[in-house]
Amino acid sequence: MTDSPFDALHASLRAEVDQQFLPNVATALLRGRTVVDRFCYGAADREAGIALREDHIFRMFSSTKLITACAVLLLVEQGRLGLDDPVDRHLPELANRRVLRPGARDLSDTEPARTPITARHLLTHTSGLTYGVFDPGSPMYDAYNQARVLDHRRDLAGMMKALADLPLIFHPGTQWEYSVSMDVLGRLVEVVSGEHFGEFLARHIFEPLGMVDTDFWVPPSKRDRLTVLYEGTDFNDPDKPGLPRVDEKPYPGAYVQRAPLESGGGGLVSTLDDSIRLIQSLIPGGPTLLKPATIEMMFSNQLAPGLHVRFDDAPPTPGRLFGLGSAVRAFADRGEPPEAAGEVGWGGLAGTLWWINPRLNVAAVLLTQRYFGYAHPYGLRFKRKAYQALTGA
């Protein structure tokens, strides 16, 4: 039997599961729009001994952001929204922003924003908003949590009210900070389109692309297909084996009942097939969800010189810039395969990831369910093996 170019990748993925780093993996590799490899391994429910199938449903968390960006850009293409128009025309809660002064110790130490927030700022995480998650002890962390900005029990309109009185952490366009910007864009889609966010996504993205299982919740008829969520045993040592089950995260009842908050930043569930359909719709060679010129702009760096993706708890990645909704690789950062230059992609809190490399005309999707798995080194190991298989490098 002839060895497959994907054998090394599959062996590596099996090891991730067998060594209890990941509970499961469902992956697809594409050359152009053609799926050249699919792989499914592990357990959807380890305790019940239920093997993972390709139709199992995954919590996508921040992989949702790609879909939200597409929704916004559809409205831009229709001429209903301008990327550089002030969004307070539609979202008055964001008008007359105040900005924390450098070194501010409380929320009263502010100055007027030099420029209004635009859709481009929101799509690139340069709006001055934050998440209230990654900087415990800071004034904005406390303020976001006291205001319950991310409370799933309020809808997107309620989120905007929670944000209305909070200052920005920097002047729009001047820095990069991962934030609730994509949730704000979900509300912007609602106001501009006149439809609930989920309805807009279903009518303009999911139904046209045949994404039959992507939604903000899993109805009872599909409940047996929802994968179990696990987490690592040691956040500071991601390669320490062990995967305790975490049924109550991110909150009790998440995804198995409709929540008021349809989070554009992290609320969707999806499957491998649906993820493939979305990625294919953004690759030339057939009908695309967005116009080719829009996709080219979406996948091009939009940050000002000197800015790049940064997280306080991670090493600097100067090669990781940002397009409209996703990271853009200007060059491979330390440890990455050199083929990654030109790549566009992002991932989710439970370890899902996707990337498209327009330069090489290849793409990949990986789904798994390890809470806070986005920081796990399996993503880099997968990328190396995937590029080797796709390019013969």
Short mmCIF file of N, CA, C and O in Angstrom, two decimals, residues 98-111 137-144 146 165-170:
data_model
loop_
_atom_site.label_atom_id
_atom_site.label_comp_id
_atom_site.label_asym_id
_atom_site.label_seq_id
_atom_site.Cartn_x
_atom_site.Cartn_y
_atom_site.Cartn_z
N ARG A 98 -15.45 58.69 25.52
CA ARG A 98 -14.34 59.14 26.35
C ARG A 98 -13.27 58.05 26.34
O ARG A 98 -13.57 56.87 26.15
N VAL A 99 -12.01 58.44 26.54
CA VAL A 99 -10.89 57.51 26.48
C VAL A 99 -10.07 57.65 27.76
O VAL A 99 -9.77 58.77 28.21
N LEU A 100 -9.70 56.51 28.36
CA LEU A 100 -8.83 56.55 29.53
C LEU A 100 -7.49 57.19 29.17
O LEU A 100 -6.89 56.87 28.14
N ARG A 101 -7.02 58.09 30.03
CA ARG A 101 -5.68 58.65 29.82
C ARG A 101 -4.63 57.59 30.17
O ARG A 101 -4.89 56.70 31.00
N PRO A 102 -3.46 57.64 29.55
CA PRO A 102 -2.40 56.67 29.88
C PRO A 102 -2.11 56.64 31.38
O PRO A 102 -1.95 57.69 32.01
N GLY A 103 -2.07 55.45 31.95
CA GLY A 103 -1.79 55.30 33.37
C GLY A 103 -2.96 55.56 34.27
O GLY A 103 -2.81 55.59 35.51
N ALA A 104 -4.15 55.77 33.71
CA ALA A 104 -5.34 56.05 34.53
C ALA A 104 -5.60 54.93 35.53
O ALA A 104 -5.52 53.75 35.19
N ARG A 105 -5.92 55.32 36.76
CA ARG A 105 -6.18 54.32 37.80
C ARG A 105 -7.67 54.15 38.07
O ARG A 105 -8.06 53.25 38.81
N ASP A 106 -8.48 55.03 37.52
CA ASP A 106 -9.92 54.86 37.67
C ASP A 106 -10.61 55.42 36.43
O ASP A 106 -9.98 56.11 35.60
N LEU A 107 -11.89 55.16 36.31
CA LEU A 107 -12.62 55.48 35.08
C LEU A 107 -12.92 56.96 34.92
O LEU A 107 -13.41 57.38 33.87
N SER A 108 -12.63 57.76 35.90
CA SER A 108 -12.90 59.19 35.79
C SER A 108 -11.77 59.94 35.08
O SER A 108 -11.96 61.09 34.67
N ASP A 109 -10.62 59.29 34.95
CA ASP A 109 -9.45 59.95 34.35
C ASP A 109 -9.47 59.74 32.83
O ASP A 109 -8.79 58.87 32.29
N THR A 110 -10.28 60.55 32.15
CA THR A 110 -10.49 60.35 30.71
C THR A 110 -10.36 61.66 29.94
O THR A 110 -10.31 62.74 30.52
N GLU A 111 -10.33 61.50 28.63
CA GLU A 111 -10.34 62.64 27.71
C GLU A 111 -11.24 62.29 26.53
O GLU A 111 -11.52 61.11 26.30
N GLY A 137 -7.72 42.85 37.48
CA GLY A 137 -7.14 43.87 38.35
C GLY A 137 -7.09 45.25 37.75
O GLY A 137 -6.89 46.23 38.46
N SER A 138 -7.30 45.35 36.43
CA SER A 138 -7.27 46.66 35.79
C SER A 138 -8.63 47.35 35.97
O SER A 138 -9.65 46.68 36.19
N PRO A 139 -8.67 48.67 35.85
CA PRO A 139 -9.96 49.37 35.98
C PRO A 139 -11.00 48.88 34.98
O PRO A 139 -12.17 48.74 35.32
N MET A 140 -10.59 48.62 33.74
CA MET A 140 -11.56 48.21 32.73
C MET A 140 -12.04 46.77 32.95
O MET A 140 -13.19 46.45 32.67
N TYR A 141 -11.18 45.92 33.45
CA TYR A 141 -11.61 44.55 33.78
C TYR A 141 -12.73 44.60 34.80
O TYR A 141 -13.78 43.96 34.64
N ASP A 142 -12.51 45.38 35.85
CA ASP A 142 -13.53 45.49 36.90
C ASP A 142 -14.80 46.14 36.35
O ASP A 142 -15.91 45.70 36.65
N ALA A 143 -14.63 47.17 35.53
CA ALA A 143 -15.79 47.88 35.01
C ALA A 143 -16.63 47.00 34.08
O ALA A 143 -17.87 47.00 34.15
N TYR A 144 -15.98 46.26 33.18
CA TYR A 144 -16.71 45.39 32.26
C TYR A 144 -17.47 44.31 33.02
O TYR A 144 -18.59 43.95 32.65
N GLN A 146 -18.43 44.42 36.26
CA GLN A 146 -19.50 45.02 37.06
C GLN A 146 -20.70 45.38 36.19
O GLN A 146 -21.85 45.27 36.61
N ASP A 165 -21.75 53.68 29.00
CA ASP A 165 -21.11 54.58 29.96
C ASP A 165 -19.65 54.23 30.24
O ASP A 165 -19.02 54.85 31.10
N LEU A 166 -19.11 53.23 29.53
CA LEU A 166 -17.74 52.81 29.79
C LEU A 166 -16.78 53.51 28.82
O LEU A 166 -17.06 53.59 27.63
N PRO A 167 -15.66 54.00 29.32
CA PRO A 167 -14.70 54.65 28.42
C PRO A 167 -13.96 53.62 27.56
O PRO A 167 -13.99 52.41 27.83
N LEU A 168 -13.30 54.11 26.52
CA LEU A 168 -12.41 53.28 25.71
C LEU A 168 -11.03 53.23 26.38
O LEU A 168 -10.68 54.10 27.18
N ILE A 169 -10.23 52.21 26.02
CA ILE A 169 -8.91 52.11 26.64
C ILE A 169 -7.84 52.81 25.80
O ILE A 169 -6.72 52.99 26.26
N PHE A 170 -8.18 53.17 24.57
CA PHE A 170 -7.28 53.98 23.74
C PHE A 170 -8.10 54.65 22.64
O PHE A 170 -9.26 54.30 22.41
#
